[in-house]
mmCIF file of C-alpha atoms and ligand atoms in Angstrom:
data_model
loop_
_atom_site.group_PDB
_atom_site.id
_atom_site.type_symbol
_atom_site.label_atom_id
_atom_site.label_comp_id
_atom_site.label_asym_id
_atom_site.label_seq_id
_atom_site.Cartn_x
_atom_site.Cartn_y
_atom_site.Cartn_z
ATOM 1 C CA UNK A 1 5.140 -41.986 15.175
ATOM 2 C CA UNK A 2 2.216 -39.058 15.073
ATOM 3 C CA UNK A 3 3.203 -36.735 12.456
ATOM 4 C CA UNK A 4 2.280 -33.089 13.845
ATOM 5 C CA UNK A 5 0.065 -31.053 11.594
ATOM 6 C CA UNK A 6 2.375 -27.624 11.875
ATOM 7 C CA UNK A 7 1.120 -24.995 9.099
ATOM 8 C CA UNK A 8 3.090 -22.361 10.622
ATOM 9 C CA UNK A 9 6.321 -24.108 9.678
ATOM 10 C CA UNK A 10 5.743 -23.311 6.234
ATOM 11 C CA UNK A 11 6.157 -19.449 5.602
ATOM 12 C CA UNK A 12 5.360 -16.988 2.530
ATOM 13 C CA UNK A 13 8.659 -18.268 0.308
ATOM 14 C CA UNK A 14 10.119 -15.501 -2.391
ATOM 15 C CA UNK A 15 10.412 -17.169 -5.574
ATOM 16 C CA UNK A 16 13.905 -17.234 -6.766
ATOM 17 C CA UNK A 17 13.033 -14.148 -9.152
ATOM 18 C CA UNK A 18 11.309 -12.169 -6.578
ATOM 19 C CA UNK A 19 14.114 -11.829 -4.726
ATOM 20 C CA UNK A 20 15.882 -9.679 -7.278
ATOM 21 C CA UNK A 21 12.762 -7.884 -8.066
ATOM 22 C CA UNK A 22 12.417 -6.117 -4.501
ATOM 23 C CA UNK A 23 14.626 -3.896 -2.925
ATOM 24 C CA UNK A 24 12.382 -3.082 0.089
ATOM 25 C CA UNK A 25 10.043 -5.124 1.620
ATOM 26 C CA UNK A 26 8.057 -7.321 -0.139
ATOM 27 C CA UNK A 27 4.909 -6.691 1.775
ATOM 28 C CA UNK A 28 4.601 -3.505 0.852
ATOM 29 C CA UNK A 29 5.938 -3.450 -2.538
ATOM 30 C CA UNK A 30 3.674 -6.092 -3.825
ATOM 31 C CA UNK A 31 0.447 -4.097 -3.762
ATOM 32 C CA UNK A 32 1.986 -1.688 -5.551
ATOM 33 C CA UNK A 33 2.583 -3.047 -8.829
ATOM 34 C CA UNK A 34 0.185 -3.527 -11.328
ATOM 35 C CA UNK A 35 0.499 -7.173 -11.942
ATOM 36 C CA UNK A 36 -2.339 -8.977 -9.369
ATOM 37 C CA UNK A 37 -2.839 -12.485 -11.018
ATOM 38 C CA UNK A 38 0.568 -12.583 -11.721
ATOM 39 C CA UNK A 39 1.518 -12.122 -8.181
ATOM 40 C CA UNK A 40 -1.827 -14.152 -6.601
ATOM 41 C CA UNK A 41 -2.636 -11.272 -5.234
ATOM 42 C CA UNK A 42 -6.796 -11.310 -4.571
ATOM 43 C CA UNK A 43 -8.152 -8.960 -3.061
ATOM 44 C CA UNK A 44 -7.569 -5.294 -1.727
ATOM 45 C CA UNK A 45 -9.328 -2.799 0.801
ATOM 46 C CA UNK A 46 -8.249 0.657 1.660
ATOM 47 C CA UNK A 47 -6.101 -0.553 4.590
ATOM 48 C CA UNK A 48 -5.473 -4.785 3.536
ATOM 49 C CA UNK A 49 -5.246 -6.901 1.157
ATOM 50 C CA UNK A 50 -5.530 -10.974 0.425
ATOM 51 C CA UNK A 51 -2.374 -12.699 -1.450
ATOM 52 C CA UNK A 52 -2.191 -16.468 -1.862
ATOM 53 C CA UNK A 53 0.842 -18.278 -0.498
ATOM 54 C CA UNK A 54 3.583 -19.082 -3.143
ATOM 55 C CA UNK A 55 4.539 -22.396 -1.831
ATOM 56 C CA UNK A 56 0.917 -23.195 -0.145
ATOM 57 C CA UNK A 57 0.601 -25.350 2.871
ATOM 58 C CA UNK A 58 -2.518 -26.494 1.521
ATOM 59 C CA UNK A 59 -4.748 -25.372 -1.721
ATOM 60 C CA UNK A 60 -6.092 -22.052 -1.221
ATOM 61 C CA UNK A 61 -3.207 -20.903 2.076
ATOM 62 C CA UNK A 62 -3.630 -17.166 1.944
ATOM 63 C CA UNK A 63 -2.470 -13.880 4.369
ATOM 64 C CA UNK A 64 -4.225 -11.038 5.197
ATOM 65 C CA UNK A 65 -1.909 -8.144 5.190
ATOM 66 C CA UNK A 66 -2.301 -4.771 6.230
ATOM 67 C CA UNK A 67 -0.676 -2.323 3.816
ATOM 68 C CA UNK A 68 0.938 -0.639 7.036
ATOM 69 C CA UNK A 69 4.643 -1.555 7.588
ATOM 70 C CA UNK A 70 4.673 -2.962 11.156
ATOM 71 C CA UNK A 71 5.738 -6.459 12.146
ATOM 72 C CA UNK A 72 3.883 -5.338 16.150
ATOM 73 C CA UNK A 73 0.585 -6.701 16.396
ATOM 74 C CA UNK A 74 0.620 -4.407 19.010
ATOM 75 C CA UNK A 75 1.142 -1.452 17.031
ATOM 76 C CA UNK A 76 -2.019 -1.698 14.494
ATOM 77 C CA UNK A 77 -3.942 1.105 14.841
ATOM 78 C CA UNK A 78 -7.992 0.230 15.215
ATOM 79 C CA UNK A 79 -8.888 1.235 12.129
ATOM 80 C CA UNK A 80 -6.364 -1.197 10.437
ATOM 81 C CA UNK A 81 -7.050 -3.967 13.233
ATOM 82 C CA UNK A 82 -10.792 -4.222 12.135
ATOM 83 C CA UNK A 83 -10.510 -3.409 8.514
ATOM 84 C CA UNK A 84 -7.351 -6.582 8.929
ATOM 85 C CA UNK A 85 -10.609 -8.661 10.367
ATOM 86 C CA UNK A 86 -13.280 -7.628 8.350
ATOM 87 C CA UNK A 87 -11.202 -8.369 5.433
ATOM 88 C CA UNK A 88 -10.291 -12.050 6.558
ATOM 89 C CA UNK A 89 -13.876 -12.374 6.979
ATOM 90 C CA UNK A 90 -14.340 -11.816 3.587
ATOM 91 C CA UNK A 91 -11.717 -14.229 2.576
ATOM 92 C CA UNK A 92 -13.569 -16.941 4.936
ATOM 93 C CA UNK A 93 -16.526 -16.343 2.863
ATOM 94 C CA UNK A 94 -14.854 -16.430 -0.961
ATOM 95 C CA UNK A 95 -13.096 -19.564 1.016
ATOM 96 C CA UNK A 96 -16.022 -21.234 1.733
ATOM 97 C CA UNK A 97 -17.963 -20.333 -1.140
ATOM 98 C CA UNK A 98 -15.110 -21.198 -3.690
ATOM 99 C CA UNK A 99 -13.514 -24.285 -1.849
ATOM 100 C CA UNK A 100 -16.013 -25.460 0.905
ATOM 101 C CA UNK A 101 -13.303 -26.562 3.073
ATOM 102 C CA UNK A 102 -14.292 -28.692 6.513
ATOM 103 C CA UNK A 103 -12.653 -25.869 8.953
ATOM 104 C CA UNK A 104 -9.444 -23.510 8.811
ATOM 105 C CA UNK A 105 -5.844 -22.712 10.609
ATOM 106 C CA UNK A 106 -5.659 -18.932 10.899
ATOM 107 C CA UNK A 107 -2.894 -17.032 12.757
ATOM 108 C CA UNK A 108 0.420 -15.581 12.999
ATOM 109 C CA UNK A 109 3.812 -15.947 13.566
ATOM 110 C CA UNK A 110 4.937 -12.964 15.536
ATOM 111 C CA UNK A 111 8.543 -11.981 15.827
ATOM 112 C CA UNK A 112 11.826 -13.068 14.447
ATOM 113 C CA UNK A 113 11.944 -16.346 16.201
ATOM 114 C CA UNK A 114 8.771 -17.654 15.479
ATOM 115 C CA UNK A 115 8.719 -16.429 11.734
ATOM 116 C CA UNK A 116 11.789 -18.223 10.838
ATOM 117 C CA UNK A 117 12.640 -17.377 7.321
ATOM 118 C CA UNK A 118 10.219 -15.470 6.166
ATOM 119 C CA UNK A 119 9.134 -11.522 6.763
ATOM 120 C CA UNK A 120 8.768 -10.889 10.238
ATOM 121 C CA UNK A 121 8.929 -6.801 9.962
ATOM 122 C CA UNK A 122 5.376 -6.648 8.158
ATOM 123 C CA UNK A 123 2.777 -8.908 9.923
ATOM 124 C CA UNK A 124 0.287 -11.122 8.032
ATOM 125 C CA UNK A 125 -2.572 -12.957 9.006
ATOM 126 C CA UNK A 126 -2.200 -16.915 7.903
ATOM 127 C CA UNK A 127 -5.155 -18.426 6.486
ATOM 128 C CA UNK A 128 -5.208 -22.364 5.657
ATOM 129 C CA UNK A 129 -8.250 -23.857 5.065
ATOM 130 C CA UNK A 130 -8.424 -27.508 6.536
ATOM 131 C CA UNK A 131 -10.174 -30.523 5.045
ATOM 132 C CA UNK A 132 -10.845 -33.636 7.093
ATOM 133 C CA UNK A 133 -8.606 -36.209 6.635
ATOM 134 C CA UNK A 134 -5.998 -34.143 4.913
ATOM 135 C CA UNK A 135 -3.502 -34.082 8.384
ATOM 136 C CA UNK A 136 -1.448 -37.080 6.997
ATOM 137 C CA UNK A 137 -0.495 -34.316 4.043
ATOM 138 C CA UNK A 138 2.967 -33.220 4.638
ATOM 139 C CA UNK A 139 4.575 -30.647 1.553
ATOM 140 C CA UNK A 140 7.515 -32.846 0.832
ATOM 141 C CA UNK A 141 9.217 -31.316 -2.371
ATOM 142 C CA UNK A 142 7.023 -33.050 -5.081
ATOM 143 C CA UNK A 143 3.711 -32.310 -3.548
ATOM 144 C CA UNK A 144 4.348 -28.740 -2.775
ATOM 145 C CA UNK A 145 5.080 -28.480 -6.599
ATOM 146 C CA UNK A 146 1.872 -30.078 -7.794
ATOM 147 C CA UNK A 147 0.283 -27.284 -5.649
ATOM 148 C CA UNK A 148 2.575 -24.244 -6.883
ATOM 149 C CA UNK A 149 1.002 -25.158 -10.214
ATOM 150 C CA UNK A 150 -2.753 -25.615 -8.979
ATOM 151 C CA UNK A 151 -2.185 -21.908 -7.129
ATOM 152 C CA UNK A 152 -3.547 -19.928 -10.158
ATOM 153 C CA UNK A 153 -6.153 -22.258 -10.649
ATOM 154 C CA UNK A 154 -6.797 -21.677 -7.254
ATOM 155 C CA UNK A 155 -6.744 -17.885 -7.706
ATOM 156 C CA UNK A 156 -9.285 -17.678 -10.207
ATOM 157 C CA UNK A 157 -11.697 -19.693 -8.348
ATOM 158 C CA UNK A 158 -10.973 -17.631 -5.186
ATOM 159 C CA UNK A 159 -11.188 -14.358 -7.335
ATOM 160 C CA UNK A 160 -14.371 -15.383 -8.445
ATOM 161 C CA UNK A 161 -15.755 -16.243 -5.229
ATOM 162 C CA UNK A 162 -14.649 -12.388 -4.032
ATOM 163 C CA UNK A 163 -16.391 -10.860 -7.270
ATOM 164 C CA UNK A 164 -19.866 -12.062 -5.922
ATOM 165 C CA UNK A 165 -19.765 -10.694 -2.586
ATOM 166 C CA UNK A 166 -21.056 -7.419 -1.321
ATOM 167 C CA UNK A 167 -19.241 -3.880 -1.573
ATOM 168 C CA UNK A 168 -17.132 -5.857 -3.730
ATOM 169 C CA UNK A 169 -15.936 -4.644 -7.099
ATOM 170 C CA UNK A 170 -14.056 -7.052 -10.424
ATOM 171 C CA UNK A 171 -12.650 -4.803 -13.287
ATOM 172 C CA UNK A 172 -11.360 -7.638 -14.367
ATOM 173 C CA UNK A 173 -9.735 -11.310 -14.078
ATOM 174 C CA UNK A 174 -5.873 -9.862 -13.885
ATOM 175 C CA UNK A 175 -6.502 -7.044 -11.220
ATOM 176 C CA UNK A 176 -7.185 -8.318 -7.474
ATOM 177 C CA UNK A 177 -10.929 -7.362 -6.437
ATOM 178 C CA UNK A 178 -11.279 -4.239 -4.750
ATOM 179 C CA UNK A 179 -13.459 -4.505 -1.306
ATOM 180 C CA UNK A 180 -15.065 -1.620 0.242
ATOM 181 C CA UNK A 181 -15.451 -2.426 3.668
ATOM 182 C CA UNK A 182 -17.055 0.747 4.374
HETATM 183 ZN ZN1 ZN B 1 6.318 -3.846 4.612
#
């Protein structure tokens, strides 16, 4: 039997002590505190910002989220729409500078029925970067752990990768890098 290579199946997972953390949505609240590394978040621009995946489909699966609360494509305004863009350009850069990957899944899962579990009221732009040969890899419990634990490895690497691009600004290793898309 072909196994199906299905990224979207796995979703952004709160960690059992996130869950208590947030009262609102997480989306919006994570930007907001002052703990980047801590939270794998990577990057942020006046209207997005880059966080890596908690339970990654593969090493380095990262969104692109705007900071505006709206789970309607539709709705985005076109300042956010192209800053959303321009900023997952950037991440396709650090990407390929930091992990050289041999292509990449990137998309969303729109509405409550395609977004299963996870947050379907604030949209976010899946990026997976795809290595050849890797389709056979399927996150079965043990393997998704391995990764949880290679994510802030992962992180710095990525956060690195960020530092050295244009308009782009690293106080330091802890605090996500700030783009200026402008
Ligand atoms: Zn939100």
């Amino acid at each position: 039997m072909e196994q199906v290579f299905a990224p979207w199946r796995i979703e952004w997972i709160e960690r059992e002590d996130r869950n208590e953390r947030f009262d609102g949505c997480v989306f919006c609240e994570l930007p907001r505190e002052k703990a980047d590394r801590e939270n794998y978040l990577l990057a942020r621009s006046e209207h997005a910002y880059v966080l890596l995946n908690n339970y990654p489909y593969s090493p380095g699966h990262a969104m692109v989220i705007p900071h505006v609360h709206t789970g309607r494509y539709q709705e985005l305004e076109p300042e956010s729409l192209l800053a959303l863009n321009r900023l997952l350009q950037y991440t396709l850069e650090a990407m390929d500078d930091a992990l050289e990957p041999d292509g990449y899944n990137v998309g969303y899962n729109l509405g409550h029925a395609a977004a299963g579990g996870s947050v379907p009221d604030h949209l976010h732009a899946h990026v997976v970067p795809r290595w050849e040969g890797d389709t056979n890899f399927m996150p079965v419990l043990g393997e998704t752990k391995v990764l949880v634990e290679a994510i802030l490895e992962t992180y710095d690497r990525l956060h690195d990768a960020f530092a050295t691009q244009e308009t782009a600004t690293a106080t330091d290793s802890d605090s996500a890098v700030v783009v200026d898309l402008e």
